[in-house]
Short mmCIF file of N, CA and C in Angstrom, two decimals:
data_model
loop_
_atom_site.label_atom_id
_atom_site.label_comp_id
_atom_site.label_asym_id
_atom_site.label_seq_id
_atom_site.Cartn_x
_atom_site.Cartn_y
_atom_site.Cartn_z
N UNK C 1 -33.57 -7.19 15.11
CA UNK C 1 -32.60 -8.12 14.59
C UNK C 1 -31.48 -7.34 13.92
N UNK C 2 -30.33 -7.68 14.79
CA UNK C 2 -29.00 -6.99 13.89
C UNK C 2 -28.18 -7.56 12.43
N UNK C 3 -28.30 -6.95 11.54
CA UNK C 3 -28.34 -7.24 10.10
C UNK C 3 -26.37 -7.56 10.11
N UNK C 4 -26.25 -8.35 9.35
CA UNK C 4 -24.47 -8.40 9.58
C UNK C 4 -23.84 -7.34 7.86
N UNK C 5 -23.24 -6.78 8.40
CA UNK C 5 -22.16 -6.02 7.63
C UNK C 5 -21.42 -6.60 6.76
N UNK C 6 -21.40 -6.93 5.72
CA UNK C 6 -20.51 -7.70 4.57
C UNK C 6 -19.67 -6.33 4.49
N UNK C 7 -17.80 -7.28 4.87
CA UNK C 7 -17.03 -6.71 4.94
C UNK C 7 -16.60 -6.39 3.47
N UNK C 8 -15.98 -5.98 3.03
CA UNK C 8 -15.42 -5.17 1.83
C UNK C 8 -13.73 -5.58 1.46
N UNK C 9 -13.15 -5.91 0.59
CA UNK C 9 -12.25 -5.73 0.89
C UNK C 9 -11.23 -4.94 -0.93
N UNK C 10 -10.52 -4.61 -0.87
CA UNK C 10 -9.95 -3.56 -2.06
C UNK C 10 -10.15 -4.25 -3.32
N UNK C 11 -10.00 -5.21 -3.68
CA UNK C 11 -10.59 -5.48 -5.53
C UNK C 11 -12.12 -5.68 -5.32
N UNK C 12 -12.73 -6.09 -4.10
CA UNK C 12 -14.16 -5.61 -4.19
C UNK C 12 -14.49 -4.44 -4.73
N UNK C 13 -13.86 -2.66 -4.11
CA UNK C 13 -13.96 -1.48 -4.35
C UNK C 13 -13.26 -1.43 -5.97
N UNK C 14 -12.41 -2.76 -6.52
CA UNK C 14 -12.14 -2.40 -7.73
C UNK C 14 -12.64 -2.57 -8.55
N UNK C 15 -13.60 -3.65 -8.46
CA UNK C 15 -14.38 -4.37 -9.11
C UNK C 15 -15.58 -3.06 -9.46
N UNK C 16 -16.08 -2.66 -8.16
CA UNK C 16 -17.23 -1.83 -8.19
C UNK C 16 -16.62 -0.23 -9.11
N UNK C 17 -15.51 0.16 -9.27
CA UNK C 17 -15.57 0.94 -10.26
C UNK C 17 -15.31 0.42 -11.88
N UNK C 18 -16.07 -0.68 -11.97
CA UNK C 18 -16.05 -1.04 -13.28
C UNK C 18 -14.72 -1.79 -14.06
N UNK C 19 -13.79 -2.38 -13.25
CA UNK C 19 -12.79 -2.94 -13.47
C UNK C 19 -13.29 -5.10 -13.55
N UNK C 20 -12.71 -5.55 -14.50
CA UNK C 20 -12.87 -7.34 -14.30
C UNK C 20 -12.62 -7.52 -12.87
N UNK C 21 -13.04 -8.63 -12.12
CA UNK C 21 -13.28 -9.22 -11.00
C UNK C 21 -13.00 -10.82 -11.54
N UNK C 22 -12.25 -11.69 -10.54
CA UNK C 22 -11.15 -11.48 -9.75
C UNK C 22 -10.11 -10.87 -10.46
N UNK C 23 -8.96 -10.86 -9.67
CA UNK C 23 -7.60 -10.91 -10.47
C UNK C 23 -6.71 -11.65 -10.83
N UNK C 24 -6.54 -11.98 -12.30
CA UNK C 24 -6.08 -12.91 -12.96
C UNK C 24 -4.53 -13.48 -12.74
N UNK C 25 -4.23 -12.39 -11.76
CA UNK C 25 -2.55 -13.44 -11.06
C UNK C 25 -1.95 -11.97 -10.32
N UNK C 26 -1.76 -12.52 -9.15
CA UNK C 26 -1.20 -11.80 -8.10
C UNK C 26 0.46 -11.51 -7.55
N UNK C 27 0.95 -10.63 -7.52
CA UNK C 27 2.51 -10.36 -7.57
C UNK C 27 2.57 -10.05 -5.89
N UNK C 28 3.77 -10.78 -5.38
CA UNK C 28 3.94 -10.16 -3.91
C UNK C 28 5.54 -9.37 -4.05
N UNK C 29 5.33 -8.13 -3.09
CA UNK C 29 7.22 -7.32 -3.31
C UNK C 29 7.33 -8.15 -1.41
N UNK C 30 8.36 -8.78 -1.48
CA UNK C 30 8.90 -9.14 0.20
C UNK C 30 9.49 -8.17 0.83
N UNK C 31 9.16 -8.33 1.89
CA UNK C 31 9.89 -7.62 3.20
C UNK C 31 11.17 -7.66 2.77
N UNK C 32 12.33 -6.46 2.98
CA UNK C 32 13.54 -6.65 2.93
C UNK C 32 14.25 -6.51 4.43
N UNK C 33 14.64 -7.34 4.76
CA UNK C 33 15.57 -7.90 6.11
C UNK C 33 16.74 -7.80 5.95
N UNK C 34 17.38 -7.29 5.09
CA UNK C 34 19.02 -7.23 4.95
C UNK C 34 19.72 -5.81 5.90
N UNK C 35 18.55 -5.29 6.04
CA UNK C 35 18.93 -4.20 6.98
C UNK C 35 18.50 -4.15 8.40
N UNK C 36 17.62 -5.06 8.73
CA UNK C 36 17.20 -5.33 10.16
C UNK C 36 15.67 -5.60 9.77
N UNK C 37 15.02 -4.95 10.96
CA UNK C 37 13.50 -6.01 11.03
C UNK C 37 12.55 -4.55 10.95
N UNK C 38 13.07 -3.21 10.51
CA UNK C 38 12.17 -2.25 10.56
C UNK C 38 11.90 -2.53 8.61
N UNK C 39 10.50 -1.97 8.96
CA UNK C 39 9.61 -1.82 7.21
C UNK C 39 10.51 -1.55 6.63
N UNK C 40 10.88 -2.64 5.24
CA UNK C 40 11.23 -2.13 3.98
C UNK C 40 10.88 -2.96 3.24
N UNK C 41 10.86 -2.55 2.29
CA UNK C 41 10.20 -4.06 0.91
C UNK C 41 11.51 -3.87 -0.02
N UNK C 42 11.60 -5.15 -0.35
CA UNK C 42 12.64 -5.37 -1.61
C UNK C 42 12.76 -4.34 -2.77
N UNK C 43 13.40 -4.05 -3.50
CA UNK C 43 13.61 -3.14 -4.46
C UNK C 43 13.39 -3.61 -5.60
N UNK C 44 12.93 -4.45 -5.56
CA UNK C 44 13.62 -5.50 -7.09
C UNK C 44 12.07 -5.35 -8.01
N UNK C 45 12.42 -5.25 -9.24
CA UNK C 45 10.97 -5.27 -10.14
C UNK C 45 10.96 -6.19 -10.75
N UNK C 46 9.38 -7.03 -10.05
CA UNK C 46 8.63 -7.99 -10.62
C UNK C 46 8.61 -8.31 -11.98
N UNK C 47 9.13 -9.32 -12.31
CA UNK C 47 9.38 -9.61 -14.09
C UNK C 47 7.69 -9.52 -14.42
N UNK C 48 6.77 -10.30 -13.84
CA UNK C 48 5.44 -10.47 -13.81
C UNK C 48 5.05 -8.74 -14.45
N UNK C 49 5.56 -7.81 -14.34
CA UNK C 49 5.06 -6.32 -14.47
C UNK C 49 6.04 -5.61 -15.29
N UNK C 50 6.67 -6.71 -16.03
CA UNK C 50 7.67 -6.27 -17.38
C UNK C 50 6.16 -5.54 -18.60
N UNK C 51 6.04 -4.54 -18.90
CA UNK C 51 5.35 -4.23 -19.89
C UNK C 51 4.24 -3.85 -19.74
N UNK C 52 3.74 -3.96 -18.16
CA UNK C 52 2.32 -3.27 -17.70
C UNK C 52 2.50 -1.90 -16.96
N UNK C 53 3.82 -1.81 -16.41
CA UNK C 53 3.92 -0.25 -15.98
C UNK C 53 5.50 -0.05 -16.18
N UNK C 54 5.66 1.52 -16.13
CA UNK C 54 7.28 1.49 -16.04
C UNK C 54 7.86 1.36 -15.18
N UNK C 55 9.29 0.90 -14.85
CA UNK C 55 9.79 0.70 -14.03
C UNK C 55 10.33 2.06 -13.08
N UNK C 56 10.06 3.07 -13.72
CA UNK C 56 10.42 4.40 -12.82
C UNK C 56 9.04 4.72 -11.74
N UNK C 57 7.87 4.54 -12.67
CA UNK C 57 6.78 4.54 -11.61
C UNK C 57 6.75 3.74 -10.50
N UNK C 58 6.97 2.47 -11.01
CA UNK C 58 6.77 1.08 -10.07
C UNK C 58 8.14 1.38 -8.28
N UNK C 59 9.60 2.22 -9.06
CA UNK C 59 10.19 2.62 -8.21
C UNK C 59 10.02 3.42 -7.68
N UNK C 60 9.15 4.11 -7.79
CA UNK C 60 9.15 5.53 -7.20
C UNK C 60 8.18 5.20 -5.98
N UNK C 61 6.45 4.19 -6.11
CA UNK C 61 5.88 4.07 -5.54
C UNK C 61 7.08 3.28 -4.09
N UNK C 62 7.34 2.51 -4.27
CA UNK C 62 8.28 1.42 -3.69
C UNK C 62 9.23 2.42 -2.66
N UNK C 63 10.02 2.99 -3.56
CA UNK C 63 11.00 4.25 -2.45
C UNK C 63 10.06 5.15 -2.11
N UNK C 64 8.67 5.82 -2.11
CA UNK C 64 8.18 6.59 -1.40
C UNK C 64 7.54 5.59 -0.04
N UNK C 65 7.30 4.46 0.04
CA UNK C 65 6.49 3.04 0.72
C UNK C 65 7.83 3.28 1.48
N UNK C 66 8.80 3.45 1.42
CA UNK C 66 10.20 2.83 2.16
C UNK C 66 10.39 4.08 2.74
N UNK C 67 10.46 5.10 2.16
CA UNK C 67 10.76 6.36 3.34
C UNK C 67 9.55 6.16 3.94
N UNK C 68 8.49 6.47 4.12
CA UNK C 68 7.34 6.90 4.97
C UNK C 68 7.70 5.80 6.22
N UNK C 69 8.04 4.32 5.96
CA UNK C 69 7.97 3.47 6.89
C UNK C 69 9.13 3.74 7.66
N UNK C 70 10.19 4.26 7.21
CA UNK C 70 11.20 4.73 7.80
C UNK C 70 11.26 5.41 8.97
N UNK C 71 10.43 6.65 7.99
CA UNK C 71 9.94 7.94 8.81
C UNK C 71 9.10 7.56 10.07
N UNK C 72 8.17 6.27 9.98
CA UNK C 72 6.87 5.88 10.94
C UNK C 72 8.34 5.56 12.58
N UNK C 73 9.37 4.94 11.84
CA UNK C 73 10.09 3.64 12.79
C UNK C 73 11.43 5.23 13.18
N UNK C 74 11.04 6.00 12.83
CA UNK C 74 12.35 6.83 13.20
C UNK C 74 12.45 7.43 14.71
N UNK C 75 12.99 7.44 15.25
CA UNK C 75 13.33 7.92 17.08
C UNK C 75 13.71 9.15 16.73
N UNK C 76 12.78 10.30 17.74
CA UNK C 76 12.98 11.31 17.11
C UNK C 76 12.64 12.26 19.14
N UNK C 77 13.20 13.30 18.67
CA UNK C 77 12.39 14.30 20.37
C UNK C 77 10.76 14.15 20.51
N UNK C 78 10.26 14.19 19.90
CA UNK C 78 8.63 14.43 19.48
C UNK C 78 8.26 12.83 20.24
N UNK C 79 8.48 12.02 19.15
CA UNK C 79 8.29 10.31 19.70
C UNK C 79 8.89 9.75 21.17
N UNK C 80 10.18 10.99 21.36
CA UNK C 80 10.47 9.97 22.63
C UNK C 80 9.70 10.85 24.07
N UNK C 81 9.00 12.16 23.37
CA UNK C 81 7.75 12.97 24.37
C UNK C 81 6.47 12.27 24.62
N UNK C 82 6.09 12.27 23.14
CA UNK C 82 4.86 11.46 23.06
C UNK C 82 4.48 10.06 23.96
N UNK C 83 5.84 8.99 23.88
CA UNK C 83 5.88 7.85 25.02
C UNK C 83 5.52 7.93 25.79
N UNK C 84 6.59 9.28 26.63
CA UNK C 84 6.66 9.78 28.02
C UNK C 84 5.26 10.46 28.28
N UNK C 85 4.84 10.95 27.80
CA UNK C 85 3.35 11.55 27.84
C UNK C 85 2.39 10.80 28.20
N UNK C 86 2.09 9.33 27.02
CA UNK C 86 1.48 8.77 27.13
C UNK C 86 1.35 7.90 28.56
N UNK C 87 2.62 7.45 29.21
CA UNK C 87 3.33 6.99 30.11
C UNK C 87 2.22 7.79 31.66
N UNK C 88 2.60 8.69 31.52
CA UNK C 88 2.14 9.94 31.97
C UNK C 88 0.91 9.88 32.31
N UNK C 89 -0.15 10.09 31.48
CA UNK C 89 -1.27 9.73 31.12
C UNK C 89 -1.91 8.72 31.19
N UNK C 90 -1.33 7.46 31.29
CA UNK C 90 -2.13 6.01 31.64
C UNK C 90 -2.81 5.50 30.29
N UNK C 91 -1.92 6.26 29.23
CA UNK C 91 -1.87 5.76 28.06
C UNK C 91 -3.22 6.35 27.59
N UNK C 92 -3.83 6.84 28.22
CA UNK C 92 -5.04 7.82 27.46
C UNK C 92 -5.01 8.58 26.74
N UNK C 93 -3.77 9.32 26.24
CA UNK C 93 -3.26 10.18 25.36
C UNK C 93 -4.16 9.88 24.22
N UNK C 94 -3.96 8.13 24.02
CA UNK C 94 -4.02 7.97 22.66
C UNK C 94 -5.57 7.01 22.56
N UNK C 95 -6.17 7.94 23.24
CA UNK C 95 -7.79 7.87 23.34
C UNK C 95 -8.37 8.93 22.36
N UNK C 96 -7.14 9.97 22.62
CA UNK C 96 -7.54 11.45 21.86
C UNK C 96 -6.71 11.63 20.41
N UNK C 97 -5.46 10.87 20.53
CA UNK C 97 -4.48 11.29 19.26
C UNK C 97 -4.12 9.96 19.01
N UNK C 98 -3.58 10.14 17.65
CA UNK C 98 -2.94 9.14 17.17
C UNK C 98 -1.95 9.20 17.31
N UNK C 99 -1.26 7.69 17.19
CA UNK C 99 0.62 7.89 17.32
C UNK C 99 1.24 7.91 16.07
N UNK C 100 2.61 8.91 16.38
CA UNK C 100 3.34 8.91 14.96
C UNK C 100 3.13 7.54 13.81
N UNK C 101 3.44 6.78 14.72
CA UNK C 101 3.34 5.58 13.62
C UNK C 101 2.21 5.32 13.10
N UNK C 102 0.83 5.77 13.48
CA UNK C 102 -0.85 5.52 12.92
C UNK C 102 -0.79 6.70 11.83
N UNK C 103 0.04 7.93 12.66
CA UNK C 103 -0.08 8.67 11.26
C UNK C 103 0.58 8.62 10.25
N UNK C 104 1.75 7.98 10.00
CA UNK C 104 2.38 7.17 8.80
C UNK C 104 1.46 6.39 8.45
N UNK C 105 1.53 5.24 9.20
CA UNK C 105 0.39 4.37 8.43
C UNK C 105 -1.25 4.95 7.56
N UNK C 106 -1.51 6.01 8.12
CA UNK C 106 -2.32 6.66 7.28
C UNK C 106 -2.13 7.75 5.85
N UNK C 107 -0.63 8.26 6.23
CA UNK C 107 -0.10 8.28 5.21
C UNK C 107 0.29 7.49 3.68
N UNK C 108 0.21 6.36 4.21
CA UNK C 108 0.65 5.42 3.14
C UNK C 108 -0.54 4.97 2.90
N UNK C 109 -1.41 4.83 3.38
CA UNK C 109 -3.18 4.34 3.01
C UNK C 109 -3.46 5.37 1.86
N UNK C 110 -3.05 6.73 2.11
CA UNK C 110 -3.45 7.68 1.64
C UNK C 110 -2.94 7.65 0.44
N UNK C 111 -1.72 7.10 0.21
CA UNK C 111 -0.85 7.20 -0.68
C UNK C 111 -1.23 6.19 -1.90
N UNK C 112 -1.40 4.97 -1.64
CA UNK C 112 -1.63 4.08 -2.03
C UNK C 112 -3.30 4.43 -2.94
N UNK C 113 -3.81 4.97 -2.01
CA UNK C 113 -4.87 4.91 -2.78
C UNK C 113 -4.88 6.17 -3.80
N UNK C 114 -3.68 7.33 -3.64
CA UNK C 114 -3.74 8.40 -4.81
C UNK C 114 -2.95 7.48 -6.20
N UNK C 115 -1.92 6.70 -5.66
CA UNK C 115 -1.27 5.77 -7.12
C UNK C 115 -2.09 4.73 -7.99
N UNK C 116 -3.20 4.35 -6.83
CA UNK C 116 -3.87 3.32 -7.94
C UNK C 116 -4.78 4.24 -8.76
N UNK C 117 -5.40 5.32 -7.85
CA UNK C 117 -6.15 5.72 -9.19
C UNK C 117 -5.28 6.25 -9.98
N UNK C 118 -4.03 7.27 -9.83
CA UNK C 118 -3.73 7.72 -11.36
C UNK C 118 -2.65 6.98 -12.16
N UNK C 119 -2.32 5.86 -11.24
CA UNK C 119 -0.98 5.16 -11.97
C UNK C 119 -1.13 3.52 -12.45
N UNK C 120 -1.94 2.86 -10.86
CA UNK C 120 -2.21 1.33 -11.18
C UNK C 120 -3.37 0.91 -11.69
N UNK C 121 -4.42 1.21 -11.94
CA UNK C 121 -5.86 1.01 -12.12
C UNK C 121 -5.83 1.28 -13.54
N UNK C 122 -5.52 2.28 -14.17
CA UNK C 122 -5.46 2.61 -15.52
C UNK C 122 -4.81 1.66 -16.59
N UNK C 123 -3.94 1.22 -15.76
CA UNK C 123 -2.79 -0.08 -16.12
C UNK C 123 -3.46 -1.76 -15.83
N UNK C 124 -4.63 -1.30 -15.41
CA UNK C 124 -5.18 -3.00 -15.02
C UNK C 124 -4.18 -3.49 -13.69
N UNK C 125 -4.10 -2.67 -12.70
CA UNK C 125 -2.96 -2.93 -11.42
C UNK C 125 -4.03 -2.39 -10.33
N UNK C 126 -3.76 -3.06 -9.19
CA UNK C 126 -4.39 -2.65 -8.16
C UNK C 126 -2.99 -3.36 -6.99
N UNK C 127 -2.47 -2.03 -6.13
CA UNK C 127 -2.02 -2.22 -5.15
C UNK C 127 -2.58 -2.63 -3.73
N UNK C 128 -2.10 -3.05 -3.13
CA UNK C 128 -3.18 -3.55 -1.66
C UNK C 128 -2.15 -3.23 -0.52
N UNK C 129 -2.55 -2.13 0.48
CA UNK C 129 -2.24 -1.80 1.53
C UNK C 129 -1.38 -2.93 2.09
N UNK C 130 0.07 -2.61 2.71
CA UNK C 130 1.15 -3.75 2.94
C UNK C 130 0.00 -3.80 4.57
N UNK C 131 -0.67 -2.74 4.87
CA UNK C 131 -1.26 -3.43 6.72
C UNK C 131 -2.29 -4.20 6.21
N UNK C 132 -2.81 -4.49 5.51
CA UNK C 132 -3.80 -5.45 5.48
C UNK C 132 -3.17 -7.27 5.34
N UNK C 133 -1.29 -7.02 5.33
CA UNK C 133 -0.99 -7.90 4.54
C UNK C 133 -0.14 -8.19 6.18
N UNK C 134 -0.50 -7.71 6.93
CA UNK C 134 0.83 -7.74 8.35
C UNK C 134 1.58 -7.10 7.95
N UNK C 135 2.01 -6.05 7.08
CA UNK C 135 3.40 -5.05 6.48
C UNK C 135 4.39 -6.32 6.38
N UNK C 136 4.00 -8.33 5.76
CA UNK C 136 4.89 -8.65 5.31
C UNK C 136 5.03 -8.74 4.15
N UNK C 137 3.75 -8.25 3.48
CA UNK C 137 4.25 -8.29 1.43
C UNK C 137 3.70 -7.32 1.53
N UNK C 138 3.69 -6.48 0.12
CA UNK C 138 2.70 -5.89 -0.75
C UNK C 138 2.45 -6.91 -2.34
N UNK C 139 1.10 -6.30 -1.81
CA UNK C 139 0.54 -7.55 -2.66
C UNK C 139 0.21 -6.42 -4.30
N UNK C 140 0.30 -7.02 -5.65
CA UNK C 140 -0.28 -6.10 -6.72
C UNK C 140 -1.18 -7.10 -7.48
N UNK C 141 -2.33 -6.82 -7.84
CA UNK C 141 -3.02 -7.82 -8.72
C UNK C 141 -3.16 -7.06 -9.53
N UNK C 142 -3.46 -8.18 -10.74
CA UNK C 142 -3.54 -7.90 -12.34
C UNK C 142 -4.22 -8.29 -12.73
N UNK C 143 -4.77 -7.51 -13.66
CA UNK C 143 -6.07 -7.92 -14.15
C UNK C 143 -6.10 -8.31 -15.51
N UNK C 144 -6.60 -9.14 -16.28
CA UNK C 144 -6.60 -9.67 -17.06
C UNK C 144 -6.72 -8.67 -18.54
N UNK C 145 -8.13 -8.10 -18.45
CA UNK C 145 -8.15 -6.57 -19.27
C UNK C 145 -7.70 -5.36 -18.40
N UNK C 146 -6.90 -5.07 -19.18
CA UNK C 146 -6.43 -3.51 -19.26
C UNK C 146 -7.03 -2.83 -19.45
N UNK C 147 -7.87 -1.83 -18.50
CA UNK C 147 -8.70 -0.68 -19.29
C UNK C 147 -7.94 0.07 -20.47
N UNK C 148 -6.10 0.73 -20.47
CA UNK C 148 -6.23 1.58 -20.85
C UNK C 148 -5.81 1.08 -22.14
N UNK C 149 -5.39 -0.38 -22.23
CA UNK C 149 -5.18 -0.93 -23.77
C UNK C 149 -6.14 -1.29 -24.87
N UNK C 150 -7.43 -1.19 -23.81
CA UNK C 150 -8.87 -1.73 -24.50
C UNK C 150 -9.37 -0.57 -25.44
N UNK C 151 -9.25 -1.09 -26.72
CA UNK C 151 -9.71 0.62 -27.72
C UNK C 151 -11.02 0.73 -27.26
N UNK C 152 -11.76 1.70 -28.09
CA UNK C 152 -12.86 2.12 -27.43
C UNK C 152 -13.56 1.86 -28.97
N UNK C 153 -14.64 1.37 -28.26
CA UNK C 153 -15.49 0.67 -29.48
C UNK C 153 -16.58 2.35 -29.83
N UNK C 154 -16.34 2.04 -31.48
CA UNK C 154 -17.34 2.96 -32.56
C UNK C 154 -18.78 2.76 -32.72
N UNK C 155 -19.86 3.07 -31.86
CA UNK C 155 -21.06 2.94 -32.23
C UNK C 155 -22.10 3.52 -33.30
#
């Protein structure tokens, strides 16, 4: 008998390092379309996150999210080989490799998960991968306690 897999999903993994479960109100950044239909998220900082992080961090994550997606959507010699290759190949290429754009997207997985531990999590913030979201929001939840505002009790 095949046992079913309870899927997981990121404030689960937040929960399990000792953080409150659920999250007490959720912030979305929108897609920005003013420049066409390739990845970008709005620039604008969430009033909701007036006083839980700074606004240089909160930008910095945001413009590093915006180049990488850039970088994923950019036409380049390499990308317009790789096509032709794949083309080539009967698309088996990418049986063996990933495509530029999987390796951005793993870039930013990667990324995401180095800011929550040293920037959003500490702050009672948990970011959530924009692909889990269709890359049309990024989603941030908040958590009600703040680890890093919570003094530390004298026993």
């Amino acid at each position: 008998m095949a046992s079913k897999k309870k899927q997981t999903t990121p404030t689960d993994d937040f929960s399990a390092r000792g953080a409150p479960s659920p999250p007490t109100q959720k912030v979305f950044i929108q897609r920005d379309y003013s420049e066409g239909t390739q990845v970008r998220f709005q620039p604008k900082f969430p009033s909701e996150l007036e006083g839980k992080i700074e606004r240089e961090k909160f930008e910095y994550t945001l413009n590093t999210l915006n180049e990488v997606y850039a970088e994923a959507e950019k036409m380049s010699c390499s990308s317009c080989c790789e096509g032709c290759f794949a083309c080539l190949t009967a698309y088996l290429l990418y049986c063996c490799s990933d495509t530029h754009f999987e390796k951005c997207l793993k870039k930013v997985a990667k990324f995401i998960i180095e800011q929550n531990e040293r920037v959003y999590v500490p702050r009672g913030l948990l970011i959530i991968d924009p692909v889990e979201r269709g890359l049309r929001v990024i989603e941030i939840c908040i958590f009600s306690d703040n680890p890093a505002s919570t003094p530390a009790r004298n026993n």
